[in-house]
Short mmCIF file of C-alpha atoms in Angstrom, two decimals:
data_model
loop_
_atom_site.label_atom_id
_atom_site.label_comp_id
_atom_site.label_asym_id
_atom_site.label_seq_id
_atom_site.Cartn_x
_atom_site.Cartn_y
_atom_site.Cartn_z
CA MET A 1 -67.51 1.96 -38.65
CA ARG A 2 -66.01 -1.14 -37.16
CA GLN A 3 -63.34 -1.53 -39.88
CA PRO A 4 -61.63 1.89 -39.36
CA ILE A 5 -61.68 1.32 -35.59
CA LEU A 6 -60.04 -2.09 -36.11
CA TYR A 7 -57.31 -0.54 -38.28
CA ILE A 8 -56.64 2.19 -35.73
CA SER A 9 -56.44 -0.37 -32.89
CA LEU A 10 -54.02 -2.50 -34.90
CA LEU A 11 -51.87 0.53 -35.67
CA VAL A 12 -51.71 1.46 -31.98
CA VAL A 13 -50.64 -2.08 -31.07
CA LEU A 14 -47.92 -2.03 -33.71
CA VAL A 15 -46.60 1.36 -32.57
CA VAL A 16 -46.57 0.31 -28.89
CA SER A 17 -44.87 -2.98 -29.75
CA GLY A 18 -42.28 -1.19 -31.86
CA CYS A 19 -41.53 1.29 -29.10
CA SER A 20 -41.22 -1.53 -26.61
CA PHE A 21 -38.82 -3.40 -28.89
CA ILE A 22 -36.69 -0.29 -29.41
CA ALA A 23 -36.67 0.42 -25.66
CA LYS A 24 -35.54 -3.12 -24.88
CA ALA A 25 -32.88 -2.94 -27.58
CA ASN A 26 -31.60 0.33 -26.16
CA GLU A 27 -31.68 -1.14 -22.67
CA ASN A 28 -29.63 -4.14 -23.80
CA ASP A 29 -27.17 -1.90 -25.59
CA SER A 30 -26.90 0.21 -22.45
CA LYS A 31 -26.22 -2.86 -20.32
CA GLN A 32 -23.54 -4.05 -22.71
CA SER A 33 -21.87 -0.65 -22.76
CA ASP A 34 -22.04 -0.49 -18.96
CA GLU A 35 -20.09 -3.75 -18.74
CA ILE A 36 -17.17 -2.27 -20.70
CA GLU A 37 -15.32 -0.07 -18.25
CA PRO A 38 -12.39 2.16 -19.25
CA ILE A 39 -8.77 1.23 -18.66
CA TYR A 40 -7.74 3.43 -15.75
CA ASP A 41 -4.96 5.98 -16.16
CA ILE A 42 -3.26 5.84 -12.78
CA ASP A 43 -2.32 8.98 -10.88
CA MET A 44 0.34 8.21 -8.26
CA LYS A 45 -0.10 9.86 -4.87
CA THR A 46 2.76 10.20 -2.39
CA GLU A 47 2.51 11.17 1.28
CA LEU A 48 5.73 12.05 3.11
CA VAL A 49 5.74 12.93 6.80
CA GLU A 50 8.86 13.58 8.84
CA HIS A 51 8.80 14.07 12.59
CA ASN A 52 11.40 13.48 15.27
CA GLU A 53 9.35 10.53 16.51
CA TYR A 54 8.54 8.89 13.18
CA HIS A 55 8.82 8.96 9.38
CA ILE A 56 5.99 8.01 7.03
CA THR A 57 6.26 7.37 3.29
CA ILE A 58 3.16 6.11 1.48
CA HIS A 59 2.68 5.69 -2.26
CA TYR A 60 -0.76 4.74 -3.58
CA PRO A 61 -2.73 4.90 -6.86
CA GLN A 62 -5.70 7.10 -7.65
CA THR A 63 -8.16 6.27 -10.43
CA VAL A 64 -11.24 7.83 -12.03
CA ASN A 65 -13.46 5.55 -9.92
CA ASN A 66 -14.45 7.28 -6.68
CA GLN A 67 -15.44 4.04 -4.95
CA VAL A 68 -12.05 2.48 -5.68
CA ASN A 69 -10.31 5.65 -4.48
CA GLN A 70 -12.32 5.71 -1.25
CA THR A 71 -11.45 2.09 -0.44
CA ILE A 72 -7.77 2.82 -1.00
CA ALA A 73 -7.97 6.01 1.08
CA ASP A 74 -9.60 4.07 3.94
CA TYR A 75 -6.80 1.51 3.74
CA VAL A 76 -4.11 4.23 3.81
CA ASN A 77 -5.70 5.97 6.79
CA GLN A 78 -5.96 2.67 8.67
CA GLN A 79 -2.29 1.93 8.02
CA LYS A 80 -1.30 5.32 9.42
CA ALA A 81 -3.55 4.95 12.46
CA ASP A 82 -2.21 1.47 13.29
CA PHE A 83 1.37 2.64 12.89
CA LYS A 84 0.95 5.72 15.07
CA GLN A 85 -0.70 3.66 17.78
CA ALA A 86 2.06 1.03 17.74
CA SER A 87 4.74 3.73 17.67
CA TYR A 88 3.18 5.60 20.60
CA GLN A 89 2.82 2.45 22.69
CA ASN A 90 6.44 1.46 22.16
CA LYS A 91 7.65 4.97 22.97
CA GLN A 92 5.60 5.00 26.17
CA SER A 93 6.91 1.61 27.24
CA GLY A 94 10.47 2.74 26.66
CA GLU A 95 11.15 -0.08 24.22
CA SER A 96 12.55 2.27 21.59
CA SER A 97 13.93 5.80 21.54
CA GLU A 98 14.83 5.92 17.85
CA SER A 99 12.53 7.35 15.20
CA HIS A 100 10.05 4.85 13.81
CA GLU A 101 9.03 4.34 10.20
CA LEU A 102 6.03 3.34 8.13
CA HIS A 103 6.72 2.68 4.45
CA VAL A 104 3.93 1.61 2.08
CA ASP A 105 4.50 0.99 -1.61
CA PHE A 106 2.26 -0.50 -4.30
CA GLU A 107 2.36 -2.33 -7.60
CA MET A 108 -0.40 -2.72 -10.14
CA LEU A 109 -0.78 -6.44 -10.79
CA TYR A 110 -3.48 -6.57 -13.44
CA GLN A 111 -6.04 -4.46 -15.25
CA ASP A 112 -8.57 -5.05 -18.01
CA HIS A 113 -11.97 -3.54 -18.82
CA ARG A 114 -13.56 -5.31 -15.86
CA PHE A 115 -10.94 -5.82 -13.15
CA PHE A 116 -8.36 -3.66 -11.40
CA VAL A 117 -5.90 -5.49 -9.12
CA ILE A 118 -3.20 -3.92 -6.94
CA ARG A 119 -0.85 -5.05 -4.19
CA PHE A 120 0.43 -2.95 -1.31
CA ILE A 121 3.73 -3.74 0.42
CA GLU A 122 3.87 -2.52 4.02
CA THR A 123 6.99 -2.10 6.16
CA MET A 124 6.67 -0.98 9.77
CA ASP A 125 9.59 -0.33 12.11
CA VAL A 126 8.54 0.61 15.63
CA GLY A 127 11.63 -0.59 17.42
CA GLY A 128 12.08 -4.04 18.83
CA SER A 129 13.98 -6.93 17.37
CA ARG A 130 12.54 -6.99 13.87
CA VAL A 131 10.94 -4.95 11.12
CA ILE A 132 7.32 -5.95 10.42
CA LYS A 133 6.57 -6.66 6.75
CA ASN A 134 3.09 -7.33 5.38
CA GLN A 135 1.18 -7.15 2.13
CA THR A 136 -2.39 -6.43 1.04
CA VAL A 137 -3.86 -7.45 -2.32
CA MET A 138 -7.05 -5.77 -3.55
CA ASN A 139 -9.19 -7.05 -6.44
CA PHE A 140 -11.69 -4.43 -7.65
CA ASP A 141 -14.72 -4.99 -9.86
CA LYS A 142 -14.91 -1.88 -12.07
CA LYS A 143 -18.66 -2.29 -12.60
CA ASP A 144 -19.41 -0.92 -9.16
CA GLY A 145 -15.97 -0.22 -7.69
CA ARG A 146 -16.35 -2.94 -5.05
CA LYS A 147 -13.35 -4.68 -3.53
CA LEU A 148 -13.89 -8.41 -3.99
CA ASP A 149 -12.99 -10.43 -0.90
CA LEU A 150 -12.14 -14.13 -1.08
CA ASP A 151 -15.75 -15.19 -0.45
CA GLU A 152 -16.90 -13.04 -3.37
CA LEU A 153 -14.17 -14.33 -5.69
CA THR A 154 -14.75 -18.04 -5.09
CA LYS A 155 -17.79 -20.25 -5.30
CA ASN A 156 -19.92 -20.96 -2.27
CA ASP A 157 -18.52 -24.46 -1.75
CA PRO A 158 -17.24 -25.87 1.57
CA ASP A 159 -14.37 -27.61 -0.26
CA VAL A 160 -13.15 -24.56 -2.18
CA LEU A 161 -10.29 -23.77 0.23
CA ASP A 162 -9.07 -27.37 0.25
CA GLU A 163 -9.05 -27.42 -3.55
CA LEU A 164 -7.28 -24.05 -3.74
CA ALA A 165 -4.69 -25.25 -1.23
CA ALA A 166 -4.05 -28.41 -3.24
CA LEU A 167 -3.59 -26.43 -6.47
CA THR A 168 -1.30 -23.94 -4.72
CA GLU A 169 0.85 -26.69 -3.22
CA GLU A 170 1.13 -28.37 -6.61
CA ALA A 171 2.24 -25.07 -8.20
CA LEU A 172 4.75 -24.49 -5.39
CA SER A 173 6.16 -27.96 -5.94
CA GLU A 174 6.54 -27.37 -9.69
CA GLU A 175 8.37 -24.11 -8.97
CA GLN A 176 10.50 -25.85 -6.29
CA LEU A 177 9.23 -23.44 -3.63
CA SER A 178 7.63 -25.93 -1.24
CA SER A 179 10.33 -25.68 1.44
CA ARG A 180 10.27 -21.88 1.45
CA TYR A 181 6.55 -21.66 2.19
CA ASN A 182 6.31 -24.58 4.60
CA VAL A 183 4.04 -26.92 2.64
CA PRO A 184 1.49 -28.30 3.51
CA LEU A 185 -0.27 -24.96 3.79
CA HIS A 186 -2.73 -24.09 6.51
CA VAL A 187 -6.16 -24.39 4.94
CA ASN A 188 -7.92 -21.24 6.10
CA LYS A 189 -9.00 -17.89 4.74
CA ARG A 190 -6.01 -16.10 6.21
CA THR A 191 -3.63 -18.20 4.12
CA PHE A 192 -5.44 -17.10 0.96
CA GLU A 193 -6.39 -13.54 1.89
CA ASN A 194 -3.97 -12.17 -0.70
CA VAL A 195 -4.91 -13.70 -4.02
CA ALA A 196 -4.89 -11.73 -7.28
CA LEU A 197 -7.07 -12.32 -10.33
CA THR A 198 -5.25 -12.19 -13.66
CA LYS A 199 -6.05 -13.42 -17.14
CA GLU A 200 -3.33 -16.09 -16.79
CA GLY A 201 -4.71 -17.40 -13.51
CA VAL A 202 -4.71 -16.64 -9.81
CA ARG A 203 -1.58 -15.34 -8.11
CA VAL A 204 -1.45 -16.64 -4.55
CA TYR A 205 0.75 -14.36 -2.42
CA LEU A 206 2.32 -16.02 0.60
CA GLN A 207 4.54 -15.04 3.49
CA ALA A 208 7.73 -17.10 3.84
CA GLU A 209 9.29 -18.27 7.09
CA ASP A 210 11.91 -15.48 6.94
CA GLY A 211 9.24 -12.77 6.64
CA THR A 212 9.70 -12.16 2.93
CA SER A 213 6.79 -12.54 0.55
CA GLY A 214 6.27 -13.92 -2.93
CA TYR A 215 3.66 -15.55 -5.10
CA VAL A 216 2.93 -18.63 -7.13
CA LEU A 217 0.67 -18.63 -10.18
CA VAL A 218 -2.16 -21.20 -10.35
CA ASP A 219 -3.08 -21.52 -14.03
CA PHE A 220 -6.48 -20.24 -15.05
CA ASP A 221 -7.61 -23.55 -16.55
CA ASP A 222 -6.89 -25.26 -13.22
CA VAL A 223 -8.47 -22.69 -10.92
CA LYS A 224 -11.38 -21.61 -13.13
CA GLY A 225 -13.77 -24.08 -11.53
CA LEU A 226 -13.26 -22.46 -8.11
CA ILE A 227 -14.01 -18.89 -9.23
CA GLN A 228 -17.52 -17.46 -9.38
CA ASP A 229 -18.85 -18.31 -12.86
CA GLU A 230 -19.64 -14.73 -13.80
CA LEU A 231 -16.14 -13.56 -12.81
CA ALA A 232 -14.44 -16.45 -14.60
CA GLU A 233 -16.37 -15.69 -17.78
CA ALA A 234 -15.40 -12.02 -17.53
CA LEU A 235 -11.73 -12.95 -17.21
CA GLU A 236 -11.91 -15.31 -20.18
CA SER A 237 -13.41 -12.59 -22.36
CA ALA A 238 -11.15 -9.82 -21.01
CA SER A 239 -9.67 -7.43 -23.53
CA ALA A 240 -6.82 -4.94 -23.38
CA PRO A 241 -5.09 -6.44 -20.32
CA SER A 242 -2.41 -4.44 -18.61
CA GLU A 243 0.20 -5.90 -16.27
CA THR A 244 2.82 -3.66 -14.77
CA SER A 245 5.12 -3.68 -11.79
CA SER A 246 6.52 -0.85 -9.73
CA SER A 247 9.79 -2.62 -9.08
CA GLU A 248 12.86 -2.35 -11.25
CA GLN A 249 15.39 -5.19 -11.26
CA VAL A 250 18.90 -3.79 -11.60
CA GLU A 251 22.39 -5.11 -11.20
CA PRO A 252 24.18 -3.83 -8.07
CA GLY A 253 26.99 -1.38 -8.68
CA ARG A 254 28.76 1.60 -7.25
CA VAL A 255 27.26 5.06 -7.10
CA GLU A 256 29.14 7.99 -8.53
CA SER A 257 27.89 11.54 -8.26
CA VAL A 258 29.19 15.06 -7.79
CA SER A 259 30.91 16.00 -4.58
CA THR A 260 29.18 18.69 -2.57
CA ASN A 261 31.61 19.41 0.24
CA ASP A 262 32.06 23.02 1.29
CA LEU A 263 28.91 24.25 -0.40
CA GLU A 264 29.12 27.67 1.27
CA VAL A 265 31.50 29.04 -1.36
CA GLU A 266 33.01 32.48 -1.49
CA THR A 267 32.89 34.14 -4.91
CA GLU A 268 32.39 37.64 -6.19
CA LYS A 269 28.94 36.70 -7.40
CA LYS A 270 25.99 36.16 -5.10
CA GLU A 271 24.69 32.73 -6.03
CA VAL A 272 22.23 30.30 -4.47
CA ALA A 273 20.91 26.92 -5.57
CA LEU A 274 17.22 26.08 -5.46
CA THR A 275 16.73 22.33 -4.96
CA PHE A 276 13.45 20.43 -5.07
CA ASP A 277 12.86 17.01 -3.46
CA ASP A 278 10.28 14.23 -3.91
CA GLY A 279 8.98 14.95 -7.44
CA PRO A 280 8.10 14.97 -10.18
CA HIS A 281 4.53 16.22 -9.95
CA PRO A 282 2.60 16.85 -13.19
CA LYS A 283 1.09 20.15 -11.95
CA TRP A 284 3.44 21.68 -9.37
CA THR A 285 6.64 20.86 -11.28
CA SER A 286 5.27 22.52 -14.41
CA GLU A 287 4.36 25.67 -12.46
CA ILE A 288 7.83 25.75 -10.87
CA LEU A 289 9.48 25.45 -14.29
CA THR A 290 7.44 28.39 -15.59
CA LEU A 291 8.58 30.58 -12.69
CA LEU A 292 12.23 29.58 -13.07
CA ASP A 293 12.06 30.46 -16.76
CA GLU A 294 10.65 33.93 -15.98
CA TYR A 295 13.71 34.71 -13.83
CA ASP A 296 16.23 32.93 -16.05
CA ALA A 297 16.95 30.70 -13.04
CA LYS A 298 18.21 27.13 -12.91
CA GLY A 299 17.18 24.52 -10.36
CA SER A 300 18.16 21.03 -9.24
CA PHE A 301 15.36 18.45 -8.94
CA PHE A 302 15.99 15.36 -6.80
CA MET A 303 13.42 12.88 -8.03
CA ILE A 304 11.88 9.70 -6.64
CA GLY A 305 12.37 6.97 -9.23
CA LYS A 306 8.92 5.48 -8.83
CA ARG A 307 7.30 8.85 -9.49
CA VAL A 308 9.48 9.32 -12.59
CA SER A 309 8.14 5.98 -13.87
CA TYR A 310 4.59 7.41 -13.63
CA TYR A 311 5.39 10.90 -14.92
CA PRO A 312 8.27 10.50 -17.40
CA GLU A 313 7.06 13.40 -19.53
CA THR A 314 7.45 15.77 -16.55
CA ALA A 315 10.99 14.57 -15.88
CA ARG A 316 11.76 15.02 -19.58
CA MET A 317 10.43 18.60 -19.43
CA VAL A 318 12.78 19.42 -16.53
CA ALA A 319 15.79 18.18 -18.50
CA GLU A 320 14.75 19.87 -21.75
CA GLU A 321 14.56 23.24 -20.00
CA GLY A 322 18.15 22.89 -18.84
CA HIS A 323 17.72 22.00 -15.17
CA GLU A 324 19.56 19.33 -13.23
CA ILE A 325 17.99 16.07 -12.13
CA GLY A 326 19.30 14.26 -9.09
CA ASN A 327 18.60 10.90 -7.47
CA HIS A 328 16.30 10.68 -4.43
CA THR A 329 16.04 6.83 -4.35
CA TRP A 330 13.36 4.64 -5.89
CA ASP A 331 10.54 4.95 -3.33
CA HIS A 332 11.94 7.08 -0.46
CA PRO A 333 12.64 4.51 2.29
CA ARG A 334 14.89 4.89 5.28
CA LEU A 335 18.04 3.30 3.91
CA ALA A 336 19.44 2.41 7.33
CA ARG A 337 17.18 -0.66 7.57
CA LEU A 338 18.06 -1.96 4.09
CA SER A 339 20.84 -4.30 3.03
CA ALA A 340 23.67 -3.06 0.82
CA GLU A 341 22.10 -4.84 -2.15
CA GLU A 342 18.71 -3.23 -1.51
CA VAL A 343 20.31 0.21 -1.24
CA ASP A 344 22.05 -0.37 -4.56
CA GLU A 345 18.73 -1.26 -6.17
CA GLN A 346 17.08 1.88 -4.75
CA ILE A 347 19.72 4.12 -6.29
CA LEU A 348 20.53 2.36 -9.54
CA ALA A 349 16.88 1.75 -10.47
CA THR A 350 16.31 5.49 -10.09
CA GLN A 351 19.33 6.37 -12.19
CA ASP A 352 18.08 3.99 -14.87
CA VAL A 353 14.49 5.28 -15.01
CA ILE A 354 15.64 8.93 -15.10
CA LYS A 355 17.96 8.14 -17.99
CA GLN A 356 15.11 6.40 -19.84
CA ALA A 357 12.66 9.24 -19.22
CA ALA A 358 14.86 12.31 -19.59
CA GLY A 359 17.84 10.99 -21.53
CA ILE A 360 20.38 12.26 -18.98
CA GLU A 361 22.51 10.90 -16.16
CA THR A 362 21.68 11.95 -12.62
CA VAL A 363 24.14 14.48 -11.24
CA GLY A 364 23.86 13.87 -7.51
CA LEU A 365 22.27 11.86 -4.76
CA ARG A 366 20.13 13.14 -1.92
CA LEU A 367 19.05 10.66 0.74
CA PRO A 368 15.51 10.48 2.15
CA PHE A 369 14.94 12.39 5.39
CA GLY A 370 18.44 13.88 5.11
CA GLU A 371 19.99 10.76 6.58
CA GLU A 372 23.63 9.79 6.45
CA PRO A 373 24.67 6.86 4.24
CA PRO A 374 23.96 3.56 6.07
CA LYS A 375 26.95 1.71 7.46
CA ALA A 376 26.03 -1.47 5.60
CA TYR A 377 26.62 0.16 2.23
CA LYS A 378 30.14 -0.07 0.83
CA GLY A 379 29.74 1.95 -2.37
CA ASP A 380 31.08 5.38 -3.23
CA TRP A 381 28.90 8.10 -1.73
CA ASN A 382 28.93 11.73 -2.74
CA THR A 383 25.65 13.10 -1.51
CA VAL A 384 24.06 16.50 -1.99
CA PRO A 385 23.03 18.10 1.30
CA TRP A 386 21.20 21.37 1.81
CA THR A 387 22.17 24.33 3.94
CA LEU A 388 18.87 26.17 4.25
CA TYR A 389 15.18 25.36 4.58
CA SER A 390 12.16 26.38 6.63
CA GLU A 391 11.86 23.92 9.52
CA GLU A 392 8.13 24.48 10.05
CA TRP A 393 7.21 24.41 6.37
CA ARG A 394 4.35 21.93 6.84
CA GLU A 395 2.45 24.28 9.15
CA GLN A 396 3.43 27.60 7.56
CA GLU A 397 1.86 29.75 4.88
CA PRO A 398 3.88 30.38 1.69
CA GLU A 399 4.78 33.92 2.81
CA GLU A 400 6.20 32.60 6.10
CA ILE A 401 8.23 29.87 4.39
CA ALA A 402 9.66 32.36 1.92
CA GLU A 403 10.51 34.79 4.73
CA ASP A 404 12.40 32.07 6.63
CA ILE A 405 14.46 31.31 3.53
CA THR A 406 15.14 34.80 2.20
CA SER A 407 16.05 36.22 5.61
CA GLN A 408 18.83 33.64 5.99
CA ALA A 409 20.02 33.23 2.41
CA GLY A 410 23.65 33.97 1.70
CA ASN A 411 26.16 33.39 -1.05
CA GLY A 412 26.44 29.63 -1.67
CA SER A 413 23.20 28.67 0.09
CA VAL A 414 21.59 25.41 -1.05
CA ILE A 415 17.84 25.88 -0.48
CA LEU A 416 15.57 22.88 0.07
CA LEU A 417 11.96 22.93 -1.13
CA HIS A 418 9.46 20.11 -1.59
CA GLU A 419 7.98 19.52 -5.02
CA LEU A 420 4.82 17.70 -3.90
CA GLN A 421 3.49 20.58 -1.80
CA SER A 422 0.79 22.73 -3.39
CA GLN A 423 2.22 25.90 -1.82
CA THR A 424 5.72 25.41 -3.28
CA PRO A 425 5.15 27.34 -6.54
CA GLU A 426 3.98 30.37 -4.53
CA VAL A 427 7.02 30.05 -2.25
CA VAL A 428 9.30 29.84 -5.29
CA GLU A 429 7.77 32.98 -6.79
CA ILE A 430 8.36 35.02 -3.61
CA VAL A 431 11.92 33.71 -3.15
CA LEU A 432 12.83 34.41 -6.77
CA GLU A 433 11.45 37.94 -6.60
CA ARG A 434 13.10 38.89 -3.30
CA LEU A 435 16.52 37.33 -3.82
CA THR A 436 16.74 38.60 -7.40
CA ALA A 437 16.12 42.11 -6.04
CA GLU A 438 19.01 41.53 -3.62
CA GLY A 439 21.35 40.68 -6.49
CA PHE A 440 21.36 36.88 -6.22
CA GLN A 441 21.61 34.56 -9.18
CA PHE A 442 19.99 31.13 -9.15
CA VAL A 443 22.24 28.33 -10.39
CA SER A 444 22.27 24.53 -10.24
CA VAL A 445 24.11 22.73 -7.45
CA SER A 446 26.84 21.67 -9.90
CA ASP A 447 27.36 25.23 -11.13
CA LEU A 448 27.36 26.53 -7.55
CA GLU A 449 30.08 24.05 -6.65
CA SER A 450 32.23 24.85 -9.67
#
């Protein structure tokens, strides 16, 4: 009897061992697959707020990682809170009576299957003698969505900052940038709070004496010994890197667009122009286009260049369906605080990206916040204003917005709507239905003018 029992015991051991081996193999495979994170498709979010006291424009990315998104959302909310507090304090003290501005833009610096690195550029104008410019770099580990601070990026070594400073100063010297960034650098965490991991090395972002910012690249081979070993190894083995920038470098030039003087025209027909600012938006723009098609109506879409760069297929759809596309600057700043060269870049970069995406030239220019052209700019300006919109549209329901518009619409009205608002398609549907019943035709701004 002992022999069969021995065979059975041996069989049980073999089965258990085999199961254990398979389980461990599956566990290892699972760990390896967990380390390979997807390349994020970025959704660009834009917040635009206009009050008499202040203007806010914020662009930020949204990913499929909820932890990354929450960190970015916390950052955005903190920026708004700090700005509103500073604006309120200056208003109360009487230091400034003009409207204030917060403008936040971003660029994606680097992405692979492990890391996601972005940089925010912050501009705050709350009166006083100067505009405040800052930057914030965020390095995310996709494994858990954590933002990696400097202490988590570098080794736990008391000399790490001294060594990083020496490497940065050497790189600045090679790039002939030492005088701009006041070398020798202050050796503290604040100096190196904005460093960006990339496969080529570490970008060290610095603030110059004149308030402008820039970076110098410390080669990976030089800086590798300062980075946490596990992170350095991940960078070395990184696959499918992606480096993009939100900025377009363009040659300054003069702006030419259609004239829009005397928009309240008198013709036998009853015509109005529907115009849409701040897009494109992959969902709302598509819904608006469907409604316009149902009523055989044409619209004019004044697009933000940066958003076109993220949603070129939506801009292309607008053009293919026979609607006009206008220029609404690159990232919607207040132009009054920019130099003539910077204004040129805002406009010409937008013209360029729209032409690349949609294959057409922009037909007009509409300035952010409805401002007048800044005095510093010497180019040719022919801007497209509006004559009619609902002043309380942020607080109103779609029915109320549509009532404000349709009750005042007349022949030659140029109606302003906002493409990034979820209620806009519903407003468009009501306006199209009511004004069509009253005998109006919906034409582009150019056709209205002609």
